[in-house]
Amino acid sequence: MSQESREEAVLDAIGERRELVNDAIDEHLPMAEPKRLYEASRYLLEAGGKRLRPTVTLLVAEALADVEPLSTDYAAFPALDRSGSDGSGDATAAGSDDAGEVDVMASAVSIEVIQSFTLIHDDIMDDDDLRRGVPAVHREYDTETAILAGDTLYSKAFEIMLRTQAASERELQALETLATTCTKICEGQAYDVGFEERGNVDLSEYLGMVELKTAVLYSAASAVPGMLLGADDDTVDALARYGRTVGKAFQIQDDVLDLTVPSEQLGKQRGSDLVEGKRTVITLHARDQGVDVDSLLDADTPEEVTEAEIDEAVGVLEDAGSIQYAEDLAEELVEEGKAELDVLPDNEARQTLRDIADYLIHRGY
Amino acid sequence: MSQESREEAVLDAIGERRELVNDAIDEHLPMAEPKRLYEASRYLLEAGGKRLRPTVTLLVAEALADVEPLSTDYAAFPALDRSGSDGSGDATAAGSDDAGEVDVMASAVSIEVIQSFTLIHDDIMDDDDLRRGVPAVHREYDTETAILAGDTLYSKAFEIMLRTQAASERELQALETLATTCTKICEGQAYDVGFEERGNVDLSEYLGMVELKTAVLYSAASAVPGMLLGADDDTVDALARYGRTVGKAFQIQDDVLDLTVPSEQLGKQRGSDLVEGKRTVITLHARDQGVDVDSLLDADTPEEVTEAEIDEAVGVLEDAGSIQYAEDLAEELVEEGKAELDVLPDNEARQTLRDIADYLIHRGY
């Protein structure tokens, strides 16, 4: 297939699962009392989002089980040792309960709920006004409600992960992954905030931060279905690495998009990272090339900056080769990630996971 | 024993366990990178606190196992069906792992860590400056760091609860209790914040809020060791009710103390609830008696109010019988809670749990 038709296939795969994921979000996180809290908790989830991470989770389950995409109920997905398609002999590690059918959709929802919690709290910390084209939760409601909405999603994610019906030992492994993943995301965000006040961040520190802040959740999204369905340790590890590398690539591409995609399409002001003095692969590379990154834009807030000023700044970064450098790095990571998928049976779901990796760095927004 | 000597016995019981709990907190939540994040996360835990909830957890374990207080390693506590002292026959529900020894201390630490997370976020939301006699985390550090420190403790609490080594099914039950407890705490805090803007809160709504915001964590503190050690469902339920009722009493007494204990002893400004317009059992009762509660204090911030003004306001509430009413209600709840302990073997740990219930409403701060 050509790159264009592969991108179309990815968008189809995401689109076909998005409604299912949205329905499951509604089911697992229904409106409740107190209303204002649950409205605020559900607000960003209802505002949209591509559901990339849940899609990865569902596709990994399908690839592992070697089933036709969309042929199997995600809420009652056959464990590998039950269907006999894997034969990893892992059954003895399972608890005494029936581990035959696993609600992988619940795990997918849990991870999307964590993603939403981090967005809400990050927007407070970064004082960002817009998210997914709508006001951030602390703008639409207030900071108190936004803190609480994030906190509510946090525990709900654990409640939802507890509903997979997987064998107890596997369930515990997934919960441990969820907990350590959340801790790492907090650490990553702390580094990110800290970097804004430091002049001497280097690229490896930056990439370490990205791994913690962004990549670990992709890693969980792809490894957790492996754990729940009873894949062997090597497979789970490879899946975790797939998520981690493509998650890093995703964040690097996000930094590229922040500079190159029109604000309306981005759902927030273009160039906001630059205005806020965020370190990115791009600015770190440019600085190494002798560009005075901190003087690229004069404005103090994203609202003050003009499109022309951003164009000029982007021009400087392009001339320094910094945008190309970031794109090349993302490409490299994606190739690395795709190779990890060789542990999976050769099937359509696996191909779509490869295509998603490509899509993450070729997407327009 | 007289009330005084019982109170002394309680303080001894708490004091004897506090160092053990503090050591376990250090062990389960060591300093790590990024430093500022972990310093902020540990800040309130290091500032002190009575460790009431962990003490309850440890005493419940001792009472259930019917062992001499402090005779048994809390990190390797014999499960009930292993020691044969209970014979609930619950062993078949356990996972295939060795469920012989349970780290009940880990569960106690987990609950204290959740408590600390809620304090950090609550102080941001309520914009309180002082906590345990030291600046609140968002004052000592900044709001961004405080949000993140709370978020870090949140996931750490789950990580720590995953370390109990209890049988898988029991571990999952404890994790589910932890997750739903956190959700309820968020709901309770949302009601609490919302009540400040409403004139028409009634006592049952207020008590419902207190149950969610405060009592459920006491309930988890007393029920979780029962779950982990394999107590039968009736026992676990009774333990949950003990925690819930004494937790409610604790909060009501907290509201009394906010008015009656000098600021230095309280670790924060006396009368702050009144200044901030918080509904409490006391103000709700007074309003029903025709007291114009909102006009009791003129000051807008706790700093502006004088001791004399607070004394006068307290006098009005005393004359209306509102403080007595709150104290009577707390007493009633404590009696109810103590009666639940009849499910436990008659031993010293059980007596101390009774005494703790009394202490919660007779304590000076």
XYZ file of C-alpha atoms in Angstrom:
730
model
C 0.000 0.000 0.000
C 1.099 3.577 -0.561
C 1.730 5.830 2.407
C -1.518 7.675 1.680
C -3.651 4.558 1.635
C -1.921 3.268 4.766
C -2.716 6.518 6.543
C -6.290 6.088 5.411
C -6.308 2.537 6.794
C -5.051 3.871 10.126
C -7.707 6.552 10.242
C -10.311 3.896 9.449
C -8.980 1.627 12.192
C -9.080 4.469 14.698
C -12.472 5.652 13.495
C -14.015 2.170 13.638
C -12.971 1.777 17.258
C -13.589 5.328 18.438
C -17.352 4.914 18.851
C -16.859 1.656 20.726
C -14.325 3.329 23.008
C -16.606 6.325 23.535
C -19.517 4.055 24.439
C -17.304 2.198 26.892
C -16.142 5.470 28.451
C -19.805 6.388 28.994
C -20.473 3.002 30.500
C -17.469 3.027 32.834
C -17.675 6.700 33.774
C -21.374 7.586 33.844
C -22.716 10.899 35.106
C -23.088 10.800 38.864
C -23.460 13.052 41.897
C -22.130 15.602 42.620
C -22.988 16.695 39.100
C -20.508 19.520 38.709
C -17.633 17.215 39.632
C -18.641 14.509 37.173
C -19.402 17.006 34.426
C -15.928 18.472 34.858
C -14.404 14.983 34.988
C -16.104 13.962 31.750
C -15.708 17.314 30.007
C -12.413 16.708 28.180
C -13.287 13.102 27.410
C -16.479 14.325 25.767
C -14.657 17.108 23.919
C -13.124 14.502 21.652
C -9.671 13.115 21.150
C -8.497 10.518 18.699
C -8.435 7.663 21.278
C -5.015 6.644 20.014
C -3.963 4.855 23.171
C -7.156 2.782 23.526
C -6.902 1.918 19.848
C -3.381 0.593 20.425
C -4.655 -1.474 23.368
C -7.463 -3.018 21.326
C -5.261 -3.712 18.313
C -2.594 -5.384 20.471
C -5.289 -7.688 21.877
C -6.443 -8.573 18.361
C -2.916 -9.074 17.082
C -1.992 -11.322 20.034
C -5.151 -13.403 19.764
C -4.639 -13.509 15.990
C -8.271 -12.722 15.285
C -9.900 -10.793 12.477
C -10.058 -7.069 13.436
C -13.391 -6.120 15.018
C -14.568 -9.735 14.975
C -14.383 -10.243 18.732
C -16.207 -8.564 21.624
C -13.587 -6.418 23.359
C -15.453 -6.789 26.650
C -15.211 -10.594 26.496
C -11.928 -11.251 24.806
C -10.536 -14.815 24.952
C -7.368 -15.167 27.054
C -4.485 -16.683 25.093
C -4.214 -19.834 27.159
C -7.917 -20.430 26.872
C -8.140 -20.114 23.101
C -5.032 -22.207 22.769
C -3.616 -19.870 20.153
C -0.584 -18.983 22.241
C 0.293 -21.917 24.427
C 2.582 -19.915 26.656
C 1.701 -22.267 29.493
C 1.217 -19.328 31.778
C -2.057 -20.624 33.184
C -0.626 -21.745 36.486
C 0.253 -18.152 37.313
C -3.410 -17.270 37.155
C -5.690 -16.954 40.147
C -8.352 -19.486 40.880
C -11.097 -17.489 39.192
C -12.199 -18.095 35.620
C -9.696 -16.304 33.460
C -11.319 -17.274 30.219
C -12.647 -13.912 29.066
C -11.008 -10.583 29.561
C -12.563 -7.136 29.222
C -9.681 -5.528 27.336
C -11.946 -2.579 26.606
C -11.982 -1.761 30.328
C -8.188 -1.556 30.295
C -8.293 0.652 27.201
C -10.765 3.002 28.908
C -8.686 3.048 32.081
C -5.650 4.274 30.157
C -7.631 6.947 28.307
C -9.041 8.129 31.648
C -5.492 8.470 33.017
C -4.550 10.441 29.905
C -7.486 12.774 30.529
C -6.536 13.257 34.189
C -2.993 14.243 33.220
C -4.248 16.734 30.630
C -6.491 18.430 33.193
C -3.751 18.809 35.797
C -1.076 19.718 33.215
C -3.268 22.509 31.870
C -3.579 23.965 35.380
C 0.178 23.777 35.906
C 1.037 25.210 32.492
C -1.885 27.648 32.712
C -2.977 26.643 29.212
C -6.349 28.060 28.176
C -7.303 25.749 25.354
C -7.363 21.992 24.911
C -8.894 20.057 22.044
C -10.351 23.331 20.779
C -12.354 23.974 23.945
C -11.455 25.828 27.148
C -9.266 23.852 29.546
C -11.215 22.416 32.497
C -9.849 25.000 34.949
C -11.066 27.730 32.564
C -14.480 26.204 31.840
C -14.992 25.477 35.566
C -12.395 26.668 38.080
C -9.047 25.499 39.406
C -10.524 23.779 42.477
C -12.957 21.782 40.359
C -10.234 20.946 37.839
C -7.916 19.604 40.540
C -10.758 17.477 41.897
C -11.891 16.324 38.465
C -8.368 15.084 37.773
C -8.222 13.382 41.156
C -11.556 11.690 40.468
C -10.436 10.378 37.085
C -7.269 9.105 38.762
C -9.102 6.730 41.112
C -11.743 5.914 38.511
C -8.980 4.664 36.229
C -7.999 2.158 38.909
C -11.629 1.203 39.496
C -12.043 0.593 35.778
C -8.804 -1.396 35.477
C -10.164 -3.605 38.265
C -13.060 -4.610 36.002
C -11.140 -6.588 33.363
C -12.054 -9.981 34.851
C -8.565 -11.208 34.007
C -6.923 -13.821 36.195
C -5.977 -12.249 39.525
C -2.210 -12.369 39.025
C -2.547 -10.734 35.616
C -4.946 -8.150 36.939
C -2.437 -7.275 39.663
C 0.325 -6.944 37.072
C -1.815 -4.534 35.054
C -2.644 -2.505 38.172
C 1.017 -2.315 39.115
C 1.844 -1.109 35.621
C -0.892 1.509 35.891
C 0.390 2.742 39.260
C 4.069 2.917 38.296
C 3.105 4.532 35.005
C 1.243 7.296 36.838
C 4.202 7.872 39.133
C 6.506 8.184 36.126
C 4.139 10.618 34.423
C 4.284 12.826 37.525
C 8.074 12.628 37.551
C 8.166 13.518 33.870
C 5.887 16.508 34.368
C 8.065 17.643 37.291
C 11.164 17.511 35.061
C 9.273 19.355 32.321
C 8.251 22.161 34.680
C 11.779 22.272 36.117
C 13.402 22.466 32.684
C 11.627 25.750 31.950
C 13.670 27.376 34.683
C 16.987 25.834 33.673
C 19.246 26.964 30.835
C 21.409 23.883 30.657
C 19.079 21.030 29.709
C 20.651 18.611 27.265
C 18.995 16.376 24.726
C 19.324 13.156 26.697
C 17.742 14.771 29.746
C 14.953 16.038 27.540
C 14.356 12.603 26.029
C 14.381 11.075 29.507
C 11.656 13.516 30.470
C 9.612 12.673 27.370
C 9.913 8.993 28.141
C 8.463 9.577 31.612
C 5.874 12.183 30.762
C 4.476 10.774 27.536
C 5.988 7.495 26.390
C 5.210 5.383 29.465
C 1.467 5.709 28.923
C 1.803 4.435 25.347
C 3.958 1.698 26.770
C 1.210 0.762 29.240
C -1.410 0.942 26.488
C 0.412 -1.684 24.460
C 1.809 -3.875 27.256
C -1.292 -4.131 29.477
C -3.416 -6.146 27.025
C -0.495 -8.561 26.749
C -0.401 -8.948 30.520
C -4.158 -9.373 30.838
C -4.437 -11.960 28.080
C -1.512 -13.954 29.429
C 1.212 -13.313 26.842
C 4.686 -14.464 27.854
C 7.128 -12.027 29.454
C 9.252 -11.508 26.323
C 6.186 -10.551 24.340
C 4.968 -8.170 27.035
C 8.420 -6.565 27.193
C 8.539 -6.103 23.425
C 5.077 -4.566 23.461
C 6.172 -2.193 26.233
C 9.171 -1.148 24.110
C 6.940 -0.629 21.067
C 4.741 1.734 23.070
C 7.713 3.514 24.590
C 9.517 4.243 21.341
C 6.462 5.291 19.363
C 5.299 7.341 22.362
C 8.574 9.238 22.303
C 8.235 9.744 18.554
C 4.688 10.991 19.124
C 5.874 13.659 21.565
C 8.719 14.797 19.297
C 6.248 15.091 16.426
C 3.915 17.017 18.760
C 6.704 19.517 19.279
C 7.137 19.792 15.505
C 3.409 20.271 15.004
C 3.298 23.004 17.640
C 5.423 25.061 15.242
C 4.132 24.002 11.870
C 0.361 23.515 12.089
C -2.159 26.402 12.019
C -3.710 27.215 15.401
C -7.272 26.301 14.380
C -6.180 22.843 13.309
C -4.026 22.443 16.447
C -6.846 23.376 18.835
C -4.479 25.789 20.595
C -2.137 28.668 19.729
C 0.645 27.671 17.353
C 4.109 28.281 18.766
C 2.916 28.224 22.384
C 5.826 25.979 23.422
C 8.260 28.575 22.094
C 6.509 31.447 23.885
C 6.439 29.512 27.139
C 10.137 28.714 26.851
C 9.575 24.958 26.743
C 12.641 22.949 25.818
C 12.027 20.632 22.898
C 14.241 18.515 20.687
C 13.972 21.365 18.201
C 15.083 24.190 20.464
C 17.798 22.069 22.076
C 19.222 21.214 18.666
C 18.979 24.846 17.532
C 20.793 26.034 20.636
C 23.597 23.587 19.909
C 23.760 25.158 16.431
C 24.290 28.565 18.018
C 20.719 29.870 17.721
C 19.688 32.221 20.546
C 16.481 30.302 21.207
C 15.216 32.459 24.063
C 15.164 35.533 21.813
C 13.301 33.912 18.936
C 10.001 35.356 20.157
C 9.478 38.521 22.149
C 5.951 37.864 23.344
C 5.322 36.747 26.918
C 2.002 35.019 26.294
C 0.773 32.950 23.319
C -1.953 35.543 22.699
C 0.488 38.378 22.105
C 2.429 36.647 19.401
C 1.617 37.244 15.714
C 1.579 34.624 12.966
C 4.349 36.537 11.169
C 6.596 36.393 14.225
C 6.040 32.659 14.524
C 6.775 32.179 10.806
C 10.038 34.020 11.248
C 11.028 31.941 14.283
C 10.163 28.728 12.461
C 12.300 29.929 9.551
C 15.305 30.316 11.828
C 14.772 26.831 13.268
C 14.409 25.385 9.772
C 17.619 27.059 8.615
C 19.425 25.555 11.602
C 18.216 22.116 10.491
C 16.472 21.671 13.816
C 13.031 20.730 12.551
C 14.535 18.200 10.178
C 16.625 16.844 13.037
C 13.526 16.301 15.171
C 11.683 14.654 12.295
C 14.600 12.313 11.633
C 14.815 11.350 15.283
C 11.086 10.593 15.399
C 11.415 8.499 12.240
C 14.271 6.512 13.768
C 12.254 5.789 16.916
C 9.268 4.688 14.880
C 11.389 2.207 12.920
C 12.742 0.861 16.200
C 9.230 0.530 17.590
C 7.832 -1.216 14.554
C 10.590 -3.831 14.720
C 9.426 -4.808 18.208
C 6.137 -5.958 16.736
C 7.889 -8.968 15.197
C 6.965 -10.870 18.369
C 3.328 -10.764 17.287
C 1.677 -13.147 14.817
C 1.714 -11.742 11.286
C -1.811 -10.411 10.858
C -3.855 -7.355 9.951
C -3.948 -5.939 13.492
C -0.146 -6.079 13.661
C 0.107 -4.278 10.328
C -2.232 -1.579 11.627
C -0.021 -1.178 14.732
C 2.923 -0.642 12.380
C 0.909 1.833 10.358
C -0.122 3.682 13.526
C 3.549 4.140 14.383
C 4.088 5.743 10.976
C 0.928 7.768 11.299
C 2.056 9.235 14.634
C 4.861 11.068 12.878
C 3.140 11.798 9.582
C -0.145 13.068 11.021
C -1.053 16.672 10.375
C -2.282 17.345 13.930
C -9.511 2.218 83.899
C -10.428 5.864 84.283
C -10.934 8.000 81.219
C -7.598 9.701 81.846
C -5.633 6.485 82.069
C -7.412 5.127 79.018
C -6.455 8.237 77.086
C -2.907 7.667 78.236
C -3.086 4.068 77.041
C -4.272 5.305 73.652
C -1.468 7.830 73.399
C 0.983 5.087 74.322
C -0.473 2.754 71.704
C -0.220 5.470 69.071
C 3.230 6.533 70.209
C 4.584 2.987 70.240
C 3.523 2.474 66.647
C 4.346 5.911 65.301
C 8.075 5.281 64.912
C 7.410 1.974 63.200
C 4.962 3.682 60.843
C 7.405 6.512 60.179
C 10.186 4.058 59.375
C 7.870 2.204 57.024
C 6.894 5.463 55.309
C 10.596 6.158 54.714
C 11.086 2.678 53.376
C 8.070 2.757 51.037
C 8.469 6.364 49.930
C 12.209 7.044 49.830
C 13.724 10.211 48.415
C 14.093 9.935 44.660
C 14.575 12.034 41.529
C 13.388 14.601 40.693
C 14.327 15.804 44.160
C 12.000 18.774 44.423
C 9.000 16.575 43.595
C 9.862 13.945 46.183
C 10.760 16.516 48.808
C 7.382 18.139 48.318
C 5.649 14.743 48.341
C 7.292 13.784 51.637
C 7.098 17.226 53.211
C 3.781 16.880 55.056
C 4.451 13.280 55.997
C 7.706 14.397 57.578
C 6.054 17.352 59.313
C 4.381 14.929 61.683
C 0.848 13.781 62.221
C -0.475 11.343 64.783
C -0.680 8.398 62.338
C -4.143 7.610 63.653
C -5.316 5.732 60.582
C -2.227 3.492 60.325
C -2.533 2.814 64.052
C -6.105 1.649 63.517
C -4.955 -0.624 60.680
C -2.237 -2.214 62.783
C -4.483 -2.664 65.826
C -7.221 -4.282 63.758
C -4.665 -6.784 62.453
C -3.556 -7.571 66.019
C -7.099 -7.826 67.304
C -8.135 -10.147 64.462
C -5.096 -12.371 64.823
C -5.620 -12.293 68.592
C -1.954 -11.657 69.270
C -0.211 -9.694 71.991
C 0.131 -6.042 70.854
C 3.517 -5.343 69.253
C 4.501 -9.015 69.473
C 4.286 -9.671 65.733
C 6.206 -8.232 62.764
C 3.707 -6.021 60.934
C 5.547 -6.648 57.665
C 5.106 -10.420 57.982
C 1.782 -10.825 59.693
C 0.197 -14.320 59.708
C -2.969 -14.575 57.624
C -5.939 -15.848 59.647
C -6.400 -19.073 57.731
C -2.710 -19.830 58.042
C -2.429 -19.392 61.779
C -5.640 -21.311 62.220
C -6.898 -18.838 64.784
C -9.917 -17.860 62.709
C -10.912 -20.805 60.590
C -13.133 -18.801 58.295
C -12.372 -21.290 55.572
C -11.738 -18.479 53.149
C -8.553 -19.997 51.790
C -10.070 -21.246 48.564
C -10.737 -17.668 47.530
C -7.031 -16.967 47.644
C -4.763 -16.906 44.639
C -2.204 -19.576 44.036
C 0.617 -17.611 45.645
C 1.696 -18.078 49.221
C -0.740 -16.113 51.299
C 0.844 -17.031 54.571
C 2.346 -13.712 55.570
C 0.888 -10.313 54.912
C 2.629 -6.948 55.088
C -0.151 -5.108 56.912
C 2.277 -2.255 57.504
C 2.346 -1.606 53.742
C -1.437 -1.206 53.769
C -1.206 1.145 56.757
C 1.381 3.277 54.957
C -0.697 3.286 51.780
C -3.647 4.762 53.644
C -1.511 7.397 55.375
C -0.062 8.352 51.986
C -3.576 8.818 50.599
C -4.408 10.978 53.610
C -1.356 13.126 52.895
C -2.279 13.483 49.219
C -5.761 14.709 50.124
C -4.368 17.240 52.608
C -2.036 18.699 49.974
C -4.755 19.102 47.364
C -7.366 20.274 49.887
C -5.033 22.997 51.112
C -4.646 24.270 47.529
C -8.418 24.260 47.014
C -9.182 25.889 50.350
C -6.134 28.168 50.023
C -5.105 27.259 53.560
C -1.666 28.540 54.535
C -0.821 26.317 57.479
C -0.960 22.577 58.081
C 0.482 20.686 61.037
C 2.105 23.929 62.148
C 4.126 24.325 58.961
C 3.324 26.085 55.687
C 1.027 24.126 53.373
C 2.881 22.455 50.494
C 1.659 24.997 47.929
C 3.028 27.752 50.182
C 6.355 26.076 50.978
C 6.815 25.163 47.301
C 4.297 26.360 44.719
C 0.880 25.316 43.444
C 2.255 23.392 40.458
C 4.579 21.366 42.665
C 1.818 20.786 45.219
C -0.572 19.448 42.583
C 2.143 17.111 41.323
C 3.225 16.064 44.812
C -0.357 15.041 45.560
C -0.604 13.198 42.254
C 2.635 11.370 43.015
C 1.443 10.270 46.457
C -1.787 9.090 44.836
C -0.087 6.526 42.596
C 2.525 5.700 45.234
C -0.312 4.687 47.560
C -1.435 2.120 44.997
C 2.136 0.947 44.453
C 2.529 0.484 48.200
C -0.808 -1.307 48.597
C 0.412 -3.709 45.902
C 3.252 -4.771 48.203
C 1.236 -6.517 50.931
C 1.968 -10.022 49.594
C -1.578 -11.026 50.507
C -3.373 -13.640 48.436
C -4.226 -12.167 45.031
C -7.990 -12.066 45.537
C -7.573 -10.299 48.877
C -5.034 -7.910 47.428
C -7.496 -7.026 44.668
C -10.236 -6.431 47.225
C -7.971 -4.051 49.137
C -7.042 -2.210 45.942
C -10.670 -1.871 44.988
C -11.431 -0.457 48.422
C -8.558 1.987 48.030
C -9.777 3.140 44.610
C -13.442 3.558 45.551
C -12.380 5.267 48.778
C -10.378 7.835 46.826
C -13.298 8.462 44.501
C -15.581 9.039 47.481
C -13.085 11.416 49.088
C -13.120 13.482 45.880
C -16.912 13.483 45.859
C -16.954 14.556 49.491
C -14.517 17.380 48.851
C -16.637 18.506 45.876
C -19.725 18.636 48.096
C -17.745 20.503 50.747
C -16.564 23.146 48.258
C -20.074 23.391 46.807
C -21.690 23.821 50.219
C -19.736 27.040 50.784
C -21.689 28.635 47.956
C -25.092 27.302 49.029
C -27.278 28.700 51.792
C -29.616 25.755 52.146
C -27.446 22.824 53.230
C -29.154 20.618 55.774
C -27.612 18.418 58.438
C -28.116 15.126 56.619
C -26.456 16.504 53.511
C -23.602 17.723 55.666
C -23.193 14.351 57.334
C -23.303 12.654 53.939
C -20.440 14.897 52.868
C -18.444 14.094 56.011
C -18.947 10.407 55.407
C -17.464 10.752 51.920
C -14.750 13.247 52.651
C -13.427 11.897 55.939
C -15.102 8.760 57.233
C -14.449 6.474 54.266
C -10.686 6.623 54.798
C -11.086 5.535 58.420
C -13.388 2.856 57.122
C -10.695 1.667 54.699
C -8.077 1.832 57.449
C -10.029 -0.601 59.583
C -11.549 -2.839 56.898
C -8.470 -3.361 54.692
C -6.446 -5.376 57.245
C -9.508 -7.611 57.631
C -9.611 -8.169 53.873
C -5.888 -8.805 53.579
C -5.745 -11.282 56.450
C -8.771 -13.156 55.191
C -11.445 -12.274 57.746
C -14.986 -13.273 56.768
C -17.296 -10.777 55.054
C -19.373 -10.014 58.154
C -16.265 -9.129 60.101
C -14.930 -6.944 57.304
C -18.280 -5.170 57.061
C -18.389 -4.539 60.813
C -14.836 -3.182 60.711
C -15.807 -0.881 57.834
C -18.741 0.422 59.892
C -16.494 0.964 62.922
C -14.170 3.107 60.815
C -17.032 4.973 59.196
C -18.788 5.948 62.403
C -15.690 6.924 64.347
C -14.421 8.750 61.249
C -17.588 10.831 61.219
C -17.213 11.501 64.927
C -13.607 12.520 64.311
C -14.638 15.138 61.743
C -17.399 16.524 63.940
C -14.914 16.821 66.790
C -12.483 18.499 64.360
C -15.139 21.136 63.725
C -15.544 21.622 67.478
C -11.792 21.914 67.944
C -11.528 24.506 65.176
C -13.530 26.787 67.466
C -12.294 25.827 70.902
C -8.556 25.119 70.701
C -5.888 27.861 70.611
C -4.293 28.409 67.197
C -0.802 27.343 68.271
C -2.085 24.016 69.501
C -4.264 23.578 66.402
C -1.410 24.221 63.982
C -3.627 26.669 62.088
C -5.792 29.732 62.779
C -8.619 29.020 65.223
C -12.050 29.748 63.773
C -10.877 29.439 60.173
C -13.906 27.324 59.245
C -16.188 30.114 60.434
C -14.295 32.793 58.505
C -14.343 30.708 55.357
C -18.075 30.121 55.685
C -17.716 26.346 55.981
C -20.895 24.561 57.014
C -20.399 22.359 60.041
C -22.726 20.481 62.357
C -22.284 23.425 64.702
C -23.241 26.200 62.289
C -26.073 24.164 60.782
C -27.524 23.552 64.228
C -27.092 27.212 65.175
C -28.838 28.366 62.032
C -31.761 26.102 62.861
C -31.838 27.854 66.258
C -32.193 31.209 64.512
C -28.545 32.321 64.747
C -27.394 34.454 61.807
C -24.305 32.342 61.253
C -22.935 34.279 58.286
C -22.696 37.447 60.360
C -20.913 35.884 63.328
C -17.539 37.046 62.034
C -16.838 40.084 59.860
C -13.351 39.172 58.706
C -12.825 37.818 55.201
C -9.597 35.972 55.923
C -8.474 34.004 58.993
C -5.598 36.458 59.472
C -7.892 39.465 59.917
C -9.929 37.975 62.722
C -9.071 38.704 66.365
C -9.156 36.233 69.238
C -11.801 38.359 70.924
C -14.072 38.184 67.895
C -13.713 34.421 67.771
C -14.455 34.186 71.520
C -17.618 36.175 70.989
C -18.734 34.013 68.065
C -18.045 30.851 70.046
C -20.117 32.303 72.908
C -23.102 32.748 70.610
C -22.771 29.172 69.342
C -22.459 27.900 72.907
C -25.579 29.791 73.979
C -27.479 28.243 71.077
C -26.448 24.796 72.361
C -24.744 24.094 69.049
C -21.361 23.033 70.347
C -22.992 20.702 72.863
C -25.171 19.328 70.083
C -22.117 18.510 67.976
C -20.353 16.893 70.913
C -23.406 14.764 71.701
C -23.675 13.625 68.104
C -20.001 12.653 68.025
C -20.454 10.728 71.292
C -23.401 8.823 69.843
C -21.432 7.849 66.748
C -18.506 6.688 68.854
C -20.777 4.409 70.903
C -22.195 2.988 67.691
C -18.707 2.410 66.330
C -17.416 0.726 69.448
C -20.296 -1.740 69.399
C -19.189 -2.944 65.948
C -15.959 -4.209 67.494
C -17.885 -7.045 69.163
C -17.068 -9.135 66.079
C -13.423 -9.174 67.169
C -11.902 -11.527 69.744
C -11.853 -9.953 73.197
C -8.271 -8.787 73.582
C -6.066 -5.814 74.347
C -5.900 -4.586 70.758
C -9.687 -4.525 70.584
C -9.834 -2.551 73.822
C -7.367 -0.056 72.396
C -9.554 0.333 69.285
C -12.463 1.138 71.611
C -10.310 3.595 73.496
C -9.182 5.226 70.257
C -12.819 5.839 69.379
C -13.271 7.627 72.702
C -10.004 9.472 72.285
C -11.054 10.824 68.882
C -13.761 12.898 70.538
C -11.971 13.696 73.798
C -8.635 14.705 72.274
C -7.521 18.290 72.731
C -6.268 18.691 69.140
